[in-house]
């Protein structure tokens, strides 16, 4: 896949269609419905499993995007002012680097990124509900709606670009809302010792500089995904 900043208008529009149709938005609707119905903790935990995984899946699309979303925007517009406030909040409160977040999406914590002390699977029911309410009301879901509506119209690339920037920052806010929590649905299950040793070795190789991450675009190319 091309870098977002290198896409032409057609490729960019197609990319945005992929984003707004990600599974996260379906999972959010199901999770919100369960909260309204005051469903059982078991049902909420089962749907959160999908919500969390879908959130991480969406993040993979942004791993090559390192642009400042404010760059090039007229600072006097309402959108630019909103994004500036949100970005300042994100940068002031974020504790992780992009590299650390990429590894977290793979279920790995680097030595420089201690595992959060709050474990979602151990939260009291009331705190778990509060977290779910916080997540399903994140700005990314309204932002997705606005972006999807623009894609249905004959919208200019400039308008879509502005909407994408809003969407991207909203994703950062969603990711930040989860940053202080550790979630591993497989926690407590036994891992084969040889697998654990191999995983530790690969992480050590990366941190020593003897191994590198494969960019997502190369993975897509190898799999034949344009």
PDB file of C-alpha atoms in Angstrom:
ATOM      1  CA  UNK A   1       0.000   0.000   0.000  1.00  0.00           C
ATOM      2  CA  UNK A   2       1.231   3.488  -0.824  1.00  0.00           C
ATOM      3  CA  UNK A   3       1.931   5.948   1.926  1.00  0.00           C
ATOM      4  CA  UNK A   4      -1.126   8.075   2.568  1.00  0.00           C
ATOM      5  CA  UNK A   5       0.708  11.247   1.605  1.00  0.00           C
ATOM      6  CA  UNK A   6       1.699   9.725  -1.756  1.00  0.00           C
ATOM      7  CA  UNK A   7      -1.797   8.652  -2.848  1.00  0.00           C
ATOM      8  CA  UNK A   8      -3.550  10.336  -5.739  1.00  0.00           C
ATOM      9  CA  UNK A   9      -7.135  11.532  -5.281  1.00  0.00           C
ATOM     10  CA  UNK A  10      -8.689   8.251  -6.457  1.00  0.00           C
ATOM     11  CA  UNK A  11      -6.461   6.114  -4.245  1.00  0.00           C
ATOM     12  CA  UNK A  12      -7.076   8.419  -1.294  1.00  0.00           C
ATOM     13  CA  UNK A  13     -10.850   8.177  -1.710  1.00  0.00           C
ATOM     14  CA  UNK A  14     -10.648   4.380  -1.920  1.00  0.00           C
ATOM     15  CA  UNK A  15      -8.499   4.338   1.207  1.00  0.00           C
ATOM     16  CA  UNK A  16     -11.054   6.427   3.090  1.00  0.00           C
ATOM     17  CA  UNK A  17     -13.796   4.003   2.052  1.00  0.00           C
ATOM     18  CA  UNK A  18     -11.760   1.222   3.667  1.00  0.00           C
ATOM     19  CA  UNK A  19     -11.381   3.201   6.884  1.00  0.00           C
ATOM     20  CA  UNK A  20     -15.052   4.065   7.338  1.00  0.00           C
ATOM     21  CA  UNK A  21     -16.024   0.439   6.729  1.00  0.00           C
ATOM     22  CA  UNK A  22     -13.638  -1.045   9.276  1.00  0.00           C
ATOM     23  CA  UNK A  23     -15.129  -3.602  11.671  1.00  0.00           C
ATOM     24  CA  UNK A  24     -14.588  -1.291  14.647  1.00  0.00           C
ATOM     25  CA  UNK A  25     -17.662   0.732  13.756  1.00  0.00           C
ATOM     26  CA  UNK A  26     -19.898  -2.327  13.679  1.00  0.00           C
ATOM     27  CA  UNK A  27     -18.450  -3.542  16.961  1.00  0.00           C
ATOM     28  CA  UNK A  28     -19.086  -0.156  18.537  1.00  0.00           C
ATOM     29  CA  UNK A  29     -22.769  -0.300  17.575  1.00  0.00           C
ATOM     30  CA  UNK A  30     -23.112  -3.757  19.101  1.00  0.00           C
ATOM     31  CA  UNK A  31     -21.295  -2.726  22.270  1.00  0.00           C
ATOM     32  CA  UNK A  32     -23.383   0.436  22.646  1.00  0.00           C
ATOM     33  CA  UNK A  33     -26.571  -1.602  22.205  1.00  0.00           C
ATOM     34  CA  UNK A  34     -25.463  -4.031  24.912  1.00  0.00           C
ATOM     35  CA  UNK A  35     -24.807  -1.147  27.290  1.00  0.00           C
ATOM     36  CA  UNK A  36     -28.256   0.316  26.646  1.00  0.00           C
ATOM     37  CA  UNK A  37     -29.831  -3.079  27.319  1.00  0.00           C
ATOM     38  CA  UNK A  38     -27.777  -3.431  30.516  1.00  0.00           C
ATOM     39  CA  UNK A  39     -26.532  -6.767  29.275  1.00  0.00           C
ATOM     40  CA  UNK A  40     -24.559  -9.212  31.363  1.00  0.00           C
ATOM     41  CA  UNK A  41     -20.873  -8.731  32.061  1.00  0.00           C
ATOM     42  CA  UNK A  42     -20.168 -11.864  30.054  1.00  0.00           C
ATOM     43  CA  UNK A  43     -21.869 -10.389  26.975  1.00  0.00           C
ATOM     44  CA  UNK A  44     -20.043  -7.073  27.395  1.00  0.00           C
ATOM     45  CA  UNK A  45     -16.679  -8.775  27.793  1.00  0.00           C
ATOM     46  CA  UNK A  46     -17.295 -10.892  24.699  1.00  0.00           C
ATOM     47  CA  UNK A  47     -18.075  -7.838  22.573  1.00  0.00           C
ATOM     48  CA  UNK A  48     -15.233  -5.805  24.067  1.00  0.00           C
ATOM     49  CA  UNK A  49     -12.885  -8.535  22.848  1.00  0.00           C
ATOM     50  CA  UNK A  50     -13.918  -7.642  19.283  1.00  0.00           C
ATOM     51  CA  UNK A  51     -13.945  -3.886  19.938  1.00  0.00           C
ATOM     52  CA  UNK A  52     -10.400  -3.930  21.285  1.00  0.00           C
ATOM     53  CA  UNK A  53      -9.065  -6.059  18.451  1.00  0.00           C
ATOM     54  CA  UNK A  54     -10.830  -3.921  15.855  1.00  0.00           C
ATOM     55  CA  UNK A  55      -9.357  -0.767  17.414  1.00  0.00           C
ATOM     56  CA  UNK A  56      -5.873  -2.209  17.010  1.00  0.00           C
ATOM     57  CA  UNK A  57      -6.639  -3.299  13.444  1.00  0.00           C
ATOM     58  CA  UNK A  58      -7.622   0.252  12.529  1.00  0.00           C
ATOM     59  CA  UNK A  59      -4.357   1.506  13.990  1.00  0.00           C
ATOM     60  CA  UNK A  60      -2.305  -0.569  11.552  1.00  0.00           C
ATOM     61  CA  UNK A  61      -3.460   1.689   8.699  1.00  0.00           C
ATOM     62  CA  UNK A  62      -1.792   4.672  10.368  1.00  0.00           C
ATOM     63  CA  UNK A  63       1.623   3.199  11.130  1.00  0.00           C
ATOM     64  CA  UNK A  64       3.200   4.844   8.088  1.00  0.00           C
ATOM     65  CA  UNK A  65       1.447   8.169   8.701  1.00  0.00           C
ATOM     66  CA  UNK A  66       3.728  10.454  10.679  1.00  0.00           C
ATOM     67  CA  UNK A  67       2.506  13.797   9.384  1.00  0.00           C
ATOM     68  CA  UNK A  68       1.387  16.595  11.665  1.00  0.00           C
ATOM     69  CA  UNK A  69      -2.391  16.711  11.043  1.00  0.00           C
ATOM     70  CA  UNK A  70      -2.310  20.468  11.612  1.00  0.00           C
ATOM     71  CA  UNK A  71       0.280  21.086   8.924  1.00  0.00           C
ATOM     72  CA  UNK A  72      -1.195  23.115   6.070  1.00  0.00           C
ATOM     73  CA  UNK A  73      -4.513  23.875   7.775  1.00  0.00           C
ATOM     74  CA  UNK A  74      -5.652  27.463   8.124  1.00  0.00           C
ATOM     75  CA  UNK A  75      -5.122  27.987  11.880  1.00  0.00           C
ATOM     76  CA  UNK A  76      -8.110  30.329  12.059  1.00  0.00           C
ATOM     77  CA  UNK A  77     -10.704  27.721  11.034  1.00  0.00           C
ATOM     78  CA  UNK A  78     -12.877  25.985  13.613  1.00  0.00           C
ATOM     79  CA  UNK A  79     -11.493  22.603  12.567  1.00  0.00           C
ATOM     80  CA  UNK A  80      -7.881  23.676  12.988  1.00  0.00           C
ATOM     81  CA  UNK A  81      -8.611  25.150  16.413  1.00  0.00           C
ATOM     82  CA  UNK A  82     -10.389  21.961  17.477  1.00  0.00           C
ATOM     83  CA  UNK A  83      -7.585  19.710  16.253  1.00  0.00           C
ATOM     84  CA  UNK A  84      -4.979  21.934  17.892  1.00  0.00           C
ATOM     85  CA  UNK A  85      -6.697  21.563  21.277  1.00  0.00           C
ATOM     86  CA  UNK A  86      -7.021  17.817  20.836  1.00  0.00           C
ATOM     87  CA  UNK A  87      -3.425  17.361  19.700  1.00  0.00           C
ATOM     88  CA  UNK A  88      -2.121  19.393  22.612  1.00  0.00           C
ATOM     89  CA  UNK A  89      -4.107  17.171  24.966  1.00  0.00           C
ATOM     90  CA  UNK A  90      -2.812  14.008  23.280  1.00  0.00           C
ATOM     91  CA  UNK A  91       0.821  15.079  23.313  1.00  0.00           C
ATOM     92  CA  UNK A  92       0.583  16.244  26.932  1.00  0.00           C
ATOM     93  CA  UNK A  93      -0.909  12.958  28.150  1.00  0.00           C
ATOM     94  CA  UNK A  94       0.519  10.292  25.854  1.00  0.00           C
ATOM     95  CA  UNK A  95       3.172   8.134  27.491  1.00  0.00           C
ATOM     96  CA  UNK A  96       4.103   5.904  24.558  1.00  0.00           C
ATOM     97  CA  UNK A  97       6.080   6.320  21.356  1.00  0.00           C
ATOM     98  CA  UNK A  98       4.852   5.189  17.940  1.00  0.00           C
ATOM     99  CA  UNK A  99       7.248   2.244  18.112  1.00  0.00           C
ATOM    100  CA  UNK A 100       5.861   1.172  21.484  1.00  0.00           C
ATOM    101  CA  UNK A 101       2.280   1.446  20.234  1.00  0.00           C
ATOM    102  CA  UNK A 102       3.086  -0.666  17.181  1.00  0.00           C
ATOM    103  CA  UNK A 103       4.440  -3.410  19.434  1.00  0.00           C
ATOM    104  CA  UNK A 104       1.462  -3.134  21.772  1.00  0.00           C
ATOM    105  CA  UNK A 105      -0.818  -3.885  18.825  1.00  0.00           C
ATOM    106  CA  UNK A 106       1.079  -7.149  18.490  1.00  0.00           C
ATOM    107  CA  UNK A 107       0.586  -7.882  22.184  1.00  0.00           C
ATOM    108  CA  UNK A 108       4.204  -7.069  23.055  1.00  0.00           C
ATOM    109  CA  UNK A 109       5.610  -4.569  25.542  1.00  0.00           C
ATOM    110  CA  UNK A 110       9.130  -3.309  24.900  1.00  0.00           C
ATOM    111  CA  UNK A 111      11.483  -2.914  27.859  1.00  0.00           C
ATOM    112  CA  UNK A 112      11.062   0.841  27.479  1.00  0.00           C
ATOM    113  CA  UNK A 113       7.273   0.500  27.773  1.00  0.00           C
ATOM    114  CA  UNK A 114       6.215  -1.024  31.113  1.00  0.00           C
ATOM    115  CA  UNK A 115       2.925  -2.885  31.099  1.00  0.00           C
ATOM    116  CA  UNK A 116       0.081  -0.704  32.464  1.00  0.00           C
ATOM    117  CA  UNK A 117      -0.949  -1.625  35.985  1.00  0.00           C
ATOM    118  CA  UNK A 118      -4.667  -1.438  35.239  1.00  0.00           C
ATOM    119  CA  UNK A 119      -5.868  -4.736  33.821  1.00  0.00           C
ATOM    120  CA  UNK A 120      -9.224  -4.564  32.106  1.00  0.00           C
ATOM    121  CA  UNK A 121     -10.059  -8.156  33.017  1.00  0.00           C
ATOM    122  CA  UNK A 122      -9.646  -7.254  36.704  1.00  0.00           C
ATOM    123  CA  UNK A 123     -11.683  -4.032  36.736  1.00  0.00           C
ATOM    124  CA  UNK A 124     -14.691  -3.893  39.072  1.00  0.00           C
ATOM    125  CA  UNK A 125     -17.931  -4.080  37.111  1.00  0.00           C
ATOM    126  CA  UNK A 126     -18.755  -0.389  37.653  1.00  0.00           C
ATOM    127  CA  UNK A 127     -15.337   0.722  36.367  1.00  0.00           C
ATOM    128  CA  UNK A 128     -15.602  -1.629  33.411  1.00  0.00           C
ATOM    129  CA  UNK A 129     -18.964  -0.081  32.502  1.00  0.00           C
ATOM    130  CA  UNK A 130     -17.536   3.433  32.838  1.00  0.00           C
ATOM    131  CA  UNK A 131     -14.665   2.543  30.530  1.00  0.00           C
ATOM    132  CA  UNK A 132     -17.016   1.067  27.936  1.00  0.00           C
ATOM    133  CA  UNK A 133     -19.227   4.167  28.022  1.00  0.00           C
ATOM    134  CA  UNK A 134     -16.131   6.329  27.553  1.00  0.00           C
ATOM    135  CA  UNK A 135     -14.998   4.267  24.585  1.00  0.00           C
ATOM    136  CA  UNK A 136     -18.286   4.071  22.680  1.00  0.00           C
ATOM    137  CA  UNK A 137     -18.772   7.843  22.984  1.00  0.00           C
ATOM    138  CA  UNK A 138     -15.350   8.742  21.600  1.00  0.00           C
ATOM    139  CA  UNK A 139     -15.247  11.422  18.894  1.00  0.00           C
ATOM    140  CA  UNK A 140     -14.014   8.985  16.260  1.00  0.00           C
ATOM    141  CA  UNK A 141     -17.510   7.584  15.788  1.00  0.00           C
ATOM    142  CA  UNK A 142     -19.029  10.976  15.001  1.00  0.00           C
ATOM    143  CA  UNK A 143     -15.988  11.776  12.864  1.00  0.00           C
ATOM    144  CA  UNK A 144     -16.477   8.546  10.946  1.00  0.00           C
ATOM    145  CA  UNK A 145     -20.092   9.515  10.264  1.00  0.00           C
ATOM    146  CA  UNK A 146     -19.059  12.874   8.849  1.00  0.00           C
ATOM    147  CA  UNK A 147     -16.355  11.299   6.700  1.00  0.00           C
ATOM    148  CA  UNK A 148     -18.722   8.627   5.380  1.00  0.00           C
ATOM    149  CA  UNK A 149     -21.293  11.296   4.485  1.00  0.00           C
ATOM    150  CA  UNK A 150     -18.684  13.253   2.521  1.00  0.00           C
ATOM    151  CA  UNK A 151     -17.703  10.127   0.605  1.00  0.00           C
ATOM    152  CA  UNK A 152     -21.296   9.766  -0.566  1.00  0.00           C
ATOM    153  CA  UNK A 153     -21.103  13.176  -2.228  1.00  0.00           C
ATOM    154  CA  UNK A 154     -18.993  14.731  -4.958  1.00  0.00           C
ATOM    155  CA  UNK A 155     -16.630  16.091  -2.337  1.00  0.00           C
ATOM    156  CA  UNK A 156     -13.318  17.728  -3.167  1.00  0.00           C
ATOM    157  CA  UNK A 157     -10.052  16.085  -2.187  1.00  0.00           C
ATOM    158  CA  UNK A 158      -9.298  19.072   0.046  1.00  0.00           C
ATOM    159  CA  UNK A 159     -12.513  18.516   2.014  1.00  0.00           C
ATOM    160  CA  UNK A 160     -11.798  14.808   2.328  1.00  0.00           C
ATOM    161  CA  UNK A 161      -8.263  15.566   3.469  1.00  0.00           C
ATOM    162  CA  UNK A 162      -9.562  17.832   6.237  1.00  0.00           C
ATOM    163  CA  UNK A 163     -12.079  15.183   7.308  1.00  0.00           C
ATOM    164  CA  UNK A 164      -9.347  12.543   7.337  1.00  0.00           C
ATOM    165  CA  UNK A 165      -7.195  14.681   9.610  1.00  0.00           C
ATOM    166  CA  UNK A 166     -10.108  14.981  12.025  1.00  0.00           C
ATOM    167  CA  UNK A 167     -10.624  11.210  11.829  1.00  0.00           C
ATOM    168  CA  UNK A 168      -6.936  10.526  12.464  1.00  0.00           C
ATOM    169  CA  UNK A 169      -6.774  12.749  15.547  1.00  0.00           C
ATOM    170  CA  UNK A 170      -9.985  11.155  16.816  1.00  0.00           C
ATOM    171  CA  UNK A 171      -8.331   7.749  16.478  1.00  0.00           C
ATOM    172  CA  UNK A 172      -5.383   9.017  18.517  1.00  0.00           C
ATOM    173  CA  UNK A 173      -7.827  10.056  21.245  1.00  0.00           C
ATOM    174  CA  UNK A 174      -9.415   6.601  21.237  1.00  0.00           C
ATOM    175  CA  UNK A 175      -6.010   4.972  21.474  1.00  0.00           C
ATOM    176  CA  UNK A 176      -5.066   7.322  24.306  1.00  0.00           C
ATOM    177  CA  UNK A 177      -8.219   6.359  26.215  1.00  0.00           C
ATOM    178  CA  UNK A 178      -6.931   2.774  26.261  1.00  0.00           C
ATOM    179  CA  UNK A 179      -3.252   3.530  26.847  1.00  0.00           C
ATOM    180  CA  UNK A 180      -3.299   3.147  30.633  1.00  0.00           C
ATOM    181  CA  UNK A 181      -5.015  -0.235  30.456  1.00  0.00           C
ATOM    182  CA  UNK A 182      -3.584  -3.662  29.801  1.00  0.00           C
ATOM    183  CA  UNK A 183      -5.837  -6.075  27.974  1.00  0.00           C
ATOM    184  CA  UNK A 184      -4.959  -9.631  27.126  1.00  0.00           C
ATOM    185  CA  UNK A 185      -7.941 -11.924  26.526  1.00  0.00           C
ATOM    186  CA  UNK A 186      -5.578 -14.901  26.695  1.00  0.00           C
ATOM    187  CA  UNK A 187      -4.127 -13.920  30.058  1.00  0.00           C
ATOM    188  CA  UNK A 188      -4.027 -16.885  32.357  1.00  0.00           C
ATOM    189  CA  UNK A 189      -3.755 -19.379  29.521  1.00  0.00           C
ATOM    190  CA  UNK A 190      -0.581 -21.411  29.351  1.00  0.00           C
ATOM    191  CA  UNK A 191       1.961 -20.515  26.649  1.00  0.00           C
ATOM    192  CA  UNK A 192       4.363 -23.164  25.426  1.00  0.00           C
ATOM    193  CA  UNK A 193       7.846 -22.437  26.783  1.00  0.00           C
ATOM    194  CA  UNK A 194       9.476 -22.720  23.354  1.00  0.00           C
ATOM    195  CA  UNK A 195       7.064 -20.134  21.920  1.00  0.00           C
ATOM    196  CA  UNK A 196       7.711 -17.729  24.806  1.00  0.00           C
ATOM    197  CA  UNK A 197      11.470 -18.118  24.343  1.00  0.00           C
ATOM    198  CA  UNK A 198      11.210 -17.457  20.607  1.00  0.00           C
ATOM    199  CA  UNK A 199       9.072 -14.373  21.207  1.00  0.00           C
ATOM    200  CA  UNK A 200      11.558 -13.021  23.759  1.00  0.00           C
ATOM    201  CA  UNK A 201      14.404 -13.647  21.328  1.00  0.00           C
ATOM    202  CA  UNK A 202      12.703 -11.750  18.509  1.00  0.00           C
ATOM    203  CA  UNK A 203      11.964  -8.759  20.720  1.00  0.00           C
ATOM    204  CA  UNK A 204      15.572  -8.764  21.971  1.00  0.00           C
ATOM    205  CA  UNK A 205      16.875  -8.931  18.393  1.00  0.00           C
ATOM    206  CA  UNK A 206      14.792  -5.910  17.458  1.00  0.00           C
ATOM    207  CA  UNK A 207      15.890  -3.898  20.476  1.00  0.00           C
ATOM    208  CA  UNK A 208      19.544  -4.793  19.786  1.00  0.00           C
ATOM    209  CA  UNK A 209      19.198  -3.587  16.210  1.00  0.00           C
ATOM    210  CA  UNK A 210      19.834  -7.018  14.671  1.00  0.00           C
ATOM    211  CA  UNK A 211      16.282  -7.305  13.348  1.00  0.00           C
ATOM    212  CA  UNK A 212      13.851  -4.833  11.827  1.00  0.00           C
ATOM    213  CA  UNK A 213      10.106  -4.492  11.591  1.00  0.00           C
ATOM    214  CA  UNK A 214       8.692  -5.129   8.139  1.00  0.00           C
ATOM    215  CA  UNK A 215       6.695  -2.080   6.959  1.00  0.00           C
ATOM    216  CA  UNK A 216       3.019  -2.764   6.381  1.00  0.00           C
ATOM    217  CA  UNK A 217       3.301  -1.739   2.725  1.00  0.00           C
ATOM    218  CA  UNK A 218       5.850  -4.522   2.140  1.00  0.00           C
ATOM    219  CA  UNK A 219       3.606  -7.040   3.871  1.00  0.00           C
ATOM    220  CA  UNK A 220       0.686  -5.965   1.675  1.00  0.00           C
ATOM    221  CA  UNK A 221       2.851  -6.215  -1.450  1.00  0.00           C
ATOM    222  CA  UNK A 222       3.999  -9.709  -0.531  1.00  0.00           C
ATOM    223  CA  UNK A 223       0.394 -10.758   0.020  1.00  0.00           C
ATOM    224  CA  UNK A 224      -0.656  -9.208  -3.275  1.00  0.00           C
ATOM    225  CA  UNK A 225      -2.748  -6.475  -1.663  1.00  0.00           C
ATOM    226  CA  UNK A 226      -2.605  -3.127  -3.457  1.00  0.00           C
TER     227      UNK A 226
END
